[in-house]
Amino acid sequence: MTATTIQTTIQTTMRTPQTLGLIEVPDAVRDAIGRDLAAEPDPTLDIDRAMARYHQIFAGLPLELLQRILDFGRHNDAPGVGYVRNLPVDAELPATPGDGGPAPDKKTFVAEGVLLGLSGLLGEPVGFLTEKNGQLIHDVIPVPGGAMTQTNQGSTVFLNFHNDIVHDAIGRYDVSNPDFLVLSCLRADHEGIAATHYADARDIVRALDSRTLELLRSPLFRLNAPGSYVRDVAGGREVLSDPVAMINGPEEYPEISSSANGVRAMTTAAEAALDRLQAACRETAHEVHLRPGEALLINNRKGLHARTPFTARYDGNDRWLQRTYVRRSQWTIRYRQTADNRRVHH
Ligand SMILES: O=C(O)CCC(=O)C(=O)O
Ligand SMILES: [Fe+2]
């Protein structure tokens, strides 16, 4: 694995737009935000009120940091990934839920507040019925039956470079999917080796030859639906998208999409291009070992992410992340809205 470590990233390439921006919250601000969040109830009881309150609380970030996070969400030329450190944590953290969550015995909601507070600076958290039952807060936890799968329940296998897509009857899985993911760490894996990688499409494109790029920009690929959809809805069978290109859009601002759960190339040349794409991701990726009190802001259109293998023990101390799916607007996905929750979609 040749992913750039955080240290080298920051020292050598901090200024170019594609690199990972580091946002370090000052101690005093961390403590003030932490006190406010600890006084808040379970946000899922009244999510719109909670989002408004988190907005007030996160407005207390130093202006320069607040603007950097807002810029990350709103500008086309902003980096694809941001790394936020020194965030507040819950005073008491229950055992990592063995069934993939949510935890029934969590007494305070600081982690949830951090996750949703950051999400609210980028857009609106949304849910999909086929991903974690439509919950807005996803627990990302290793699950015994899922250890070898290309899903967020996995552990022992490398979770391939992908973006988070959603099955859609329109035949495209990269349209109604989230614009951003926020990943926040509550507990690291036992050995501290699990790493999240992010490869920016602008860096990937630069690493590829023109013929490979031409193939990846042609509709020669069919994405398999997410593992959760294939498992829970399709009885384990592949559900392929219409033929699509892997990379779309203007040269300066490419959009990239790939399924963790398998991409079917329609020609042998396209198949070879897919291999080169995964290699380019490995060469250009940034690497982060998330720790408690740290979060990754992931642009889900500007790049692909991955996770390195680790060993789960299923002992209540396993790796535990919380995740949101964030849309800047729900308007263009209104055809999927459920009747009883304005943030949850079919
Ligand atoms: O576990 C990680 O670091 C990333 C997992 C992932 O791809 C996701 O939750 O979407
Ligand atoms: Fe993912």
XYZ file of C-alpha atoms and ligand atoms in Angstrom:
357
model
C 0.000 0.000 0.000
C 1.481 3.308 -1.057
C -1.072 5.604 0.477
C 0.364 8.873 1.676
C 0.456 9.108 5.425
C -1.156 12.049 7.108
C 2.184 13.448 8.167
C 3.635 13.578 4.673
C 0.356 14.809 3.272
C 0.319 17.778 5.554
C 3.976 18.624 5.114
C 4.290 18.253 1.388
C 0.993 18.870 -0.319
C -1.234 20.827 2.012
C -1.788 23.664 -0.441
C -3.072 21.879 -3.517
C -6.859 21.615 -3.614
C -6.993 17.838 -3.886
C -5.248 17.162 -0.613
C -6.726 16.344 2.681
C -7.439 19.412 4.728
C -6.698 19.109 8.430
C -8.956 20.915 10.866
C -7.762 20.882 14.474
C -10.284 22.110 17.035
C -8.653 24.128 19.872
C -8.959 22.529 23.342
C -11.132 25.285 24.819
C -13.576 25.095 21.885
C -13.651 21.304 22.115
C -14.580 21.540 25.800
C -17.259 24.193 25.276
C -18.888 22.278 22.407
C -18.636 19.079 24.440
C -20.460 20.647 27.426
C -23.271 21.905 25.203
C -23.647 18.599 23.374
C -23.698 16.597 26.618
C -26.794 18.538 27.713
C -28.753 17.650 24.563
C -31.217 14.742 24.359
C -31.233 11.890 21.839
C -31.360 13.779 18.505
C -33.538 11.158 16.834
C -36.470 12.185 19.108
C -36.841 15.462 17.193
C -34.275 15.571 14.444
C -35.092 18.970 12.965
C -34.928 20.660 16.362
C -31.687 18.815 17.063
C -30.146 19.928 13.761
C -31.067 23.538 14.540
C -29.526 23.288 18.025
C -26.324 21.683 16.665
C -26.130 24.551 14.202
C -26.073 26.994 17.125
C -23.451 24.958 18.933
C -21.129 24.500 15.959
C -21.399 28.194 15.140
C -19.031 28.512 18.125
C -16.139 27.139 16.076
C -13.435 29.720 15.342
C -14.488 31.594 12.197
C -11.561 30.369 10.114
C -12.300 26.696 10.901
C -16.031 27.173 10.412
C -15.437 28.741 7.003
C -13.084 25.955 5.954
C -15.740 23.331 6.710
C -18.438 25.370 4.936
C -16.120 25.892 1.947
C -15.460 22.149 1.849
C -19.196 21.605 1.392
C -19.966 24.343 -1.110
C -17.099 24.758 -3.561
C -16.345 22.622 -6.608
C -12.600 23.159 -6.289
C -12.469 22.268 -2.580
C -10.622 19.110 -1.466
C -12.445 15.763 -1.571
C -11.704 14.871 2.024
C -11.322 16.738 5.295
C -9.922 15.450 8.590
C -11.277 16.980 11.788
C -9.422 16.329 15.038
C -9.767 17.072 18.723
C -13.551 16.858 18.793
C -15.391 16.190 22.081
C -16.283 12.633 23.092
C -18.841 11.057 25.436
C -17.656 10.871 29.078
C -18.837 7.274 29.184
C -18.990 5.015 26.138
C -20.988 1.758 26.279
C -19.732 -1.481 24.750
C -19.571 -1.588 20.961
C -22.908 -3.181 20.017
C -22.410 -6.778 18.909
C -25.243 -6.724 16.398
C -24.041 -3.752 14.381
C -25.954 -1.189 16.434
C -27.528 1.052 17.442
C -26.405 0.872 21.081
C -29.415 0.621 23.411
C -27.515 1.880 26.477
C -25.920 5.134 25.367
C -26.555 7.749 28.079
C -25.206 10.891 26.414
C -25.258 11.947 22.780
C -22.019 13.838 22.307
C -20.830 11.568 19.467
C -24.186 11.884 17.743
C -24.006 15.661 18.171
C -20.516 15.799 16.659
C -21.621 13.666 13.711
C -24.797 15.625 13.043
C -23.249 19.005 13.828
C -20.550 18.466 11.190
C -23.124 16.997 8.786
C -25.294 20.083 9.165
C -22.440 22.290 7.972
C -22.342 20.299 4.721
C -26.048 19.670 4.052
C -28.838 17.516 5.470
C -28.525 13.979 6.815
C -30.791 11.560 4.940
C -31.631 7.880 5.217
C -32.523 5.074 2.823
C -34.746 2.204 3.888
C -32.349 -0.349 2.400
C -29.333 1.028 4.306
C -29.538 0.536 8.103
C -33.378 0.595 8.006
C -33.464 4.226 7.028
C -31.691 5.413 10.193
C -29.983 8.790 9.930
C -27.104 7.758 12.206
C -25.350 4.660 10.901
C -23.206 2.578 13.212
C -20.246 1.165 11.313
C -19.207 -1.883 13.316
C -17.706 -5.260 12.363
C -20.349 -8.002 12.402
C -19.372 -11.719 12.520
C -21.389 -12.791 9.458
C -20.112 -9.823 7.480
C -16.365 -10.111 8.153
C -15.514 -11.114 4.582
C -18.070 -8.921 2.825
C -17.533 -5.774 0.786
C -19.746 -3.803 3.158
C -19.295 -1.606 6.212
C -19.768 -4.764 8.364
C -16.478 -6.178 7.044
C -13.114 -6.438 8.777
C -10.752 -9.188 7.556
C -10.832 -8.167 3.906
C -9.685 -4.952 2.232
C -12.824 -2.952 1.480
C -12.154 -1.933 -2.130
C -12.109 1.659 -3.315
C -15.726 2.674 -3.809
C -18.201 5.430 -3.205
C -21.455 4.900 -1.360
C -24.182 4.275 -3.909
C -27.853 3.374 -3.534
C -29.921 1.021 -5.613
C -32.394 2.980 -7.729
C -35.121 1.711 -10.076
C -34.020 4.345 -12.620
C -31.045 2.065 -13.330
C -28.438 4.514 -11.991
C -27.015 4.120 -8.496
C -24.932 7.289 -8.522
C -27.737 9.844 -8.738
C -29.829 9.642 -5.562
C -26.842 8.638 -3.421
C -25.314 10.924 -0.782
C -23.189 13.931 -1.757
C -21.131 13.529 1.428
C -20.403 10.986 4.129
C -19.299 11.935 7.593
C -17.406 9.208 9.447
C -16.801 9.800 13.136
C -14.790 7.501 15.373
C -16.051 6.373 18.776
C -13.609 3.502 19.225
C -10.585 2.364 17.209
C -9.908 -1.317 16.420
C -7.898 -3.236 19.028
C -4.610 -2.996 17.177
C -5.202 0.461 15.778
C -4.428 -0.661 12.246
C -7.715 -0.111 10.412
C -7.210 2.800 8.035
C -9.646 4.713 5.888
C -8.260 5.682 2.487
C -9.450 8.399 0.136
C -8.407 8.777 -3.496
C -9.430 12.022 -5.200
C -10.634 11.682 -8.812
C -8.427 14.648 -9.800
C -5.362 12.764 -8.573
C -6.579 9.464 -10.050
C -7.054 11.041 -13.486
C -3.521 12.443 -13.414
C -2.134 8.998 -12.617
C -3.842 7.300 -15.596
C -2.831 7.086 -19.267
C -5.173 8.640 -21.830
C -6.422 5.346 -23.300
C -7.407 4.029 -19.856
C -9.108 7.312 -19.086
C -11.053 7.184 -22.343
C -12.308 3.705 -21.442
C -13.255 4.762 -17.916
C -15.178 7.707 -19.386
C -17.206 5.360 -21.655
C -20.460 3.583 -20.646
C -18.832 0.159 -20.467
C -19.487 -0.686 -16.821
C -22.366 -1.988 -14.754
C -22.281 -1.392 -11.002
C -23.624 -4.048 -8.665
C -26.055 -2.729 -6.048
C -24.746 -2.241 -2.490
C -24.143 -5.396 -0.439
C -26.964 -4.486 1.948
C -29.453 -4.277 -0.926
C -28.262 -7.512 -2.546
C -28.375 -9.292 0.840
C -31.667 -7.944 2.210
C -33.751 -7.328 -0.898
C -32.402 -9.391 -3.798
C -31.778 -12.710 -2.045
C -28.045 -12.530 -2.714
C -28.336 -12.084 -6.484
C -26.451 -9.379 -8.397
C -28.572 -6.365 -9.332
C -26.649 -4.482 -12.014
C -27.071 -0.849 -13.014
C -27.480 0.321 -16.601
C -24.135 0.628 -18.414
C -22.343 3.712 -17.067
C -18.955 5.385 -17.233
C -16.808 5.227 -14.094
C -15.680 8.847 -14.522
C -17.933 11.666 -15.731
C -17.938 15.430 -16.032
C -15.503 18.192 -16.995
C -11.776 17.551 -16.873
C -11.243 20.002 -14.031
C -14.075 18.626 -11.898
C -14.419 14.890 -12.544
C -17.049 12.826 -10.735
C -16.245 9.193 -10.026
C -18.395 6.265 -8.942
C -17.603 2.636 -8.218
C -19.412 -0.114 -6.358
C -17.638 -1.908 -3.519
C -19.825 -4.887 -4.265
C -18.499 -5.445 -7.774
C -18.314 -3.713 -11.144
C -18.947 -5.722 -14.326
C -16.851 -4.483 -17.229
C -18.484 -5.147 -20.606
C -15.267 -5.663 -22.606
C -11.833 -7.081 -21.803
C -10.248 -3.679 -22.406
C -12.700 -2.118 -19.953
C -11.827 -4.859 -17.459
C -8.127 -3.950 -17.705
C -9.016 -0.275 -17.230
C -10.820 -1.168 -13.999
C -7.678 -2.854 -12.677
C -5.671 0.258 -13.521
C -8.252 2.374 -11.760
C -7.892 0.409 -8.503
C -4.087 0.634 -8.841
C -4.273 4.401 -9.380
C -6.432 4.679 -6.251
C -3.846 2.790 -4.212
C -1.053 5.016 -5.546
C -2.757 8.333 -4.884
C -4.784 7.687 -1.727
C -4.506 9.534 1.560
C -4.601 7.359 4.647
C -6.172 8.108 8.026
C -6.271 5.932 11.125
C -9.378 7.350 12.768
C -9.257 7.685 16.555
C -11.954 8.692 19.072
C -12.690 12.389 18.726
C -11.778 12.414 15.039
C -13.964 12.579 11.971
C -13.562 12.393 8.215
C -15.625 14.562 5.910
C -15.852 12.642 2.650
C -17.053 14.087 -0.622
C -18.815 11.077 -2.145
C -18.637 12.376 -5.738
C -15.099 13.743 -5.963
C -13.326 10.555 -4.940
C -13.396 6.950 -3.777
C -12.719 5.589 -0.300
C -11.569 2.244 1.071
C -10.752 0.541 4.383
C -7.784 -1.645 5.195
C -8.240 -5.035 6.947
C -8.261 -5.459 10.719
C -9.156 -8.186 13.195
C -12.502 -7.989 14.957
C -12.915 -9.782 18.296
C -16.646 -9.244 18.934
C -15.909 -8.569 22.596
C -17.617 -5.196 23.044
C -14.378 -3.316 22.314
C -14.386 -3.482 18.545
C -13.985 -0.596 16.156
C -17.016 1.688 16.192
C -17.661 4.520 13.768
C -20.816 6.506 13.269
C -21.720 7.647 9.778
C -24.186 9.964 8.089
C -25.293 10.195 4.478
C -25.554 13.883 3.616
C -27.344 15.582 0.713
C -27.012 19.276 -0.017
C -30.578 19.162 -1.311
C -33.344 16.636 -0.963
C -35.291 18.165 -3.847
C -33.800 16.036 -6.615
C -34.493 12.820 -4.692
C -38.088 13.671 -3.776
C -39.333 10.810 -5.998
C -37.965 8.458 -3.309
C -39.297 10.199 -0.212
C -41.248 8.023 2.228
C -44.668 9.115 3.473
C -43.857 9.215 7.169
C -40.375 10.781 7.345
C -39.156 13.703 5.285
C -35.528 12.622 5.557
C -36.008 8.945 4.777
C -36.159 7.574 1.246
C -37.119 4.311 -0.424
O -14.724 1.728 7.888
C -14.296 2.667 7.214
O -13.284 3.303 7.519
C -15.031 3.071 5.964
C -16.218 2.212 5.727
C -17.052 2.675 4.562
O -16.698 2.553 3.435
C -18.315 3.322 4.834
O -18.767 3.329 5.979
O -18.931 3.835 3.882
Fe -18.169 3.413 2.028
